mmCIF file of C-alpha atoms in Angstrom:
data_model
loop_
_atom_site.group_PDB
_atom_site.id
_atom_site.type_symbol
_atom_site.label_atom_id
_atom_site.label_comp_id
_atom_site.label_asym_id
_atom_site.label_seq_id
_atom_site.Cartn_x
_atom_site.Cartn_y
_atom_site.Cartn_z
ATOM 1 C CA MET A 1 -54.842 -0.060 32.109
ATOM 2 C CA PHE A 2 -52.448 -2.946 30.534
ATOM 3 C CA PHE A 3 -50.268 -2.818 34.069
ATOM 4 C CA SER A 4 -49.411 -2.932 37.945
ATOM 5 C CA LYS A 5 -49.602 0.125 39.845
ATOM 6 C CA ASP A 6 -46.651 -1.308 41.683
ATOM 7 C CA ILE A 7 -44.624 -0.248 38.690
ATOM 8 C CA LEU A 8 -44.814 3.007 38.786
ATOM 9 C CA THR A 9 -44.796 4.108 42.122
ATOM 10 C CA LYS A 10 -42.132 6.349 44.051
ATOM 11 C CA LYS A 11 -40.275 3.530 46.522
ATOM 12 C CA GLY A 12 -38.719 0.741 44.723
ATOM 13 C CA GLY A 13 -40.863 0.485 41.663
ATOM 14 C CA GLN A 14 -39.077 -0.312 38.451
ATOM 15 C CA PHE A 15 -39.504 2.735 36.435
ATOM 16 C CA SER A 16 -40.376 5.173 39.447
ATOM 17 C CA VAL A 17 -37.195 8.058 38.459
ATOM 18 C CA VAL A 18 -38.148 7.189 34.671
ATOM 19 C CA TRP A 19 -41.898 7.599 34.906
ATOM 20 C CA LEU A 20 -41.506 10.909 37.236
ATOM 21 C CA ALA A 21 -39.059 12.439 34.522
ATOM 22 C CA GLY A 22 -40.905 12.014 31.808
ATOM 23 C CA ASN A 23 -44.993 13.193 33.253
ATOM 24 C CA PHE A 24 -43.241 16.550 34.898
ATOM 25 C CA ASN A 25 -41.008 18.413 32.999
ATOM 26 C CA THR A 26 -38.246 19.851 35.425
ATOM 27 C CA ALA A 27 -37.676 22.482 32.297
ATOM 28 C CA HIS A 28 -40.604 24.175 33.505
ATOM 29 C CA GLY A 29 -40.261 23.430 37.171
ATOM 30 C CA LYS A 30 -43.255 21.280 37.947
ATOM 31 C CA ARG A 31 -41.336 18.634 40.007
ATOM 32 C CA LYS A 32 -37.369 18.830 40.548
ATOM 33 C CA LEU A 33 -35.934 15.395 41.109
ATOM 34 C CA LYS A 34 -32.513 15.500 42.849
ATOM 35 C CA LYS A 35 -28.877 14.640 41.440
ATOM 36 C CA ARG A 36 -29.060 11.005 43.829
ATOM 37 C CA ASP A 37 -32.418 9.854 42.072
ATOM 38 C CA TYR A 38 -31.191 10.815 38.736
ATOM 39 C CA VAL A 39 -28.212 9.157 39.266
ATOM 40 C CA SER A 40 -29.701 5.828 40.999
ATOM 41 C CA VAL A 41 -31.029 4.650 37.589
ATOM 42 C CA ASP A 42 -29.655 2.048 35.521
ATOM 43 C CA VAL A 43 -30.264 3.166 32.249
ATOM 44 C CA VAL A 44 -29.837 -0.116 30.406
ATOM 45 C CA LYS A 45 -31.207 -2.070 32.920
ATOM 46 C CA ALA A 46 -34.429 0.153 32.229
ATOM 47 C CA CYS A 47 -34.201 0.156 28.791
ATOM 48 C CA GLY A 48 -34.252 -3.710 28.638
ATOM 49 C CA ASP A 49 -37.174 -3.716 31.061
ATOM 50 C CA LEU A 50 -38.627 -1.549 28.798
ATOM 51 C CA LEU A 51 -38.161 -3.564 25.847
ATOM 52 C CA ASP A 52 -39.170 -6.728 27.328
ATOM 53 C CA PRO A 53 -41.575 -5.963 30.230
ATOM 54 C CA ARG A 54 -43.274 -8.366 32.012
ATOM 55 C CA ALA A 55 -46.677 -6.969 31.851
ATOM 56 C CA GLN A 56 -47.930 -4.992 28.582
ATOM 57 C CA PHE A 57 -48.045 -1.176 28.363
ATOM 58 C CA ALA A 58 -49.952 0.749 26.901
ATOM 59 C CA LEU A 59 -48.354 2.386 24.132
ATOM 60 C CA ARG A 60 -48.436 6.352 25.829
ATOM 61 C CA LEU A 61 -47.182 4.525 28.892
ATOM 62 C CA SER A 62 -44.438 3.434 27.096
ATOM 63 C CA ALA A 63 -43.769 6.333 25.041
ATOM 64 C CA THR A 64 -43.777 8.115 28.377
ATOM 65 C CA LEU A 65 -41.753 5.758 30.087
ATOM 66 C CA LEU A 66 -38.935 6.343 26.595
ATOM 67 C CA MET A 67 -38.953 10.000 27.482
ATOM 68 C CA GLY A 68 -37.670 9.937 30.713
ATOM 69 C CA ILE A 69 -35.353 7.478 29.980
ATOM 70 C CA ILE A 70 -33.938 9.991 27.555
ATOM 71 C CA ARG A 71 -34.483 12.505 30.461
ATOM 72 C CA VAL A 72 -32.587 10.557 33.244
ATOM 73 C CA TYR A 73 -29.612 10.145 30.621
ATOM 74 C CA GLU A 74 -29.078 13.076 29.419
ATOM 75 C CA LYS A 75 -29.377 14.262 33.104
ATOM 76 C CA GLN A 76 -26.340 11.551 34.188
ATOM 77 C CA ILE A 77 -24.490 12.699 30.733
ATOM 78 C CA SER A 78 -24.840 16.801 31.527
ATOM 79 C CA TYR A 79 -23.240 15.316 36.064
ATOM 80 C CA VAL A 80 -20.539 13.341 34.272
ATOM 81 C CA TYR A 81 -19.905 15.870 32.023
ATOM 82 C CA ASP A 82 -19.675 19.162 34.899
ATOM 83 C CA GLU A 83 -17.596 16.511 37.465
ATOM 84 C CA VAL A 84 -14.937 16.264 34.386
ATOM 85 C CA LYS A 85 -14.988 20.072 33.454
ATOM 86 C CA SER A 86 -14.280 20.689 37.696
ATOM 87 C CA MET A 87 -11.499 18.059 37.452
ATOM 88 C CA TRP A 88 -10.160 19.312 34.396
ATOM 89 C CA VAL A 89 -9.981 23.076 35.524
ATOM 90 C CA VAL A 90 -8.275 21.608 38.644
ATOM 91 C CA LEU A 91 -5.622 19.996 37.617
ATOM 92 C CA LYS A 92 -5.121 22.390 34.808
ATOM 93 C CA GLN A 93 -4.705 25.493 38.118
ATOM 94 C CA ALA A 94 -2.617 22.847 39.640
ATOM 95 C CA SER A 95 -0.231 21.928 36.957
ATOM 96 C CA PHE A 96 -0.085 26.666 36.542
ATOM 97 C CA MET A 97 0.794 27.050 39.747
ATOM 98 C CA ASN A 98 3.723 24.361 40.360
ATOM 99 C CA PRO A 99 4.888 23.644 36.290
ATOM 100 C CA MET A 100 7.482 20.947 36.593
ATOM 101 C CA ASN A 101 10.902 21.307 35.124
ATOM 102 C CA VAL A 102 12.086 18.329 34.096
ATOM 103 C CA ASP A 103 15.432 18.122 32.922
ATOM 104 C CA LEU A 104 16.431 14.901 31.036
ATOM 105 C CA PRO A 105 20.154 14.217 30.426
ATOM 106 C CA PRO A 106 20.976 14.110 26.937
ATOM 107 C CA GLN A 107 20.745 11.277 24.627
ATOM 108 C CA ARG A 108 23.345 9.603 22.269
ATOM 109 C CA PHE A 109 22.272 7.874 19.529
ATOM 110 C CA PRO A 110 24.844 5.045 17.654
#
């Protein structure tokens, strides 16, 4: 192994959630991470740490971490999309229930 095992530990590890997301496919139900786990990852920092690591990683570990970053980013985007979609529905219902009728005075153009 080319790295310290502390990097991949669950609590406080630098790549813990990324490694879990890369190794355990949630589509098959093997391991399910919570929303707070996905949201807690800073994708930009994780990518920077993967590109310029403190210790050398094996190629397989680098590929697993990259796949984990992709899955975490995909989940973060889906959470943002769901929140925007629900907000859109709320705003659309609010505007439908209480339409604002604005009567502007006629303007005279010179």
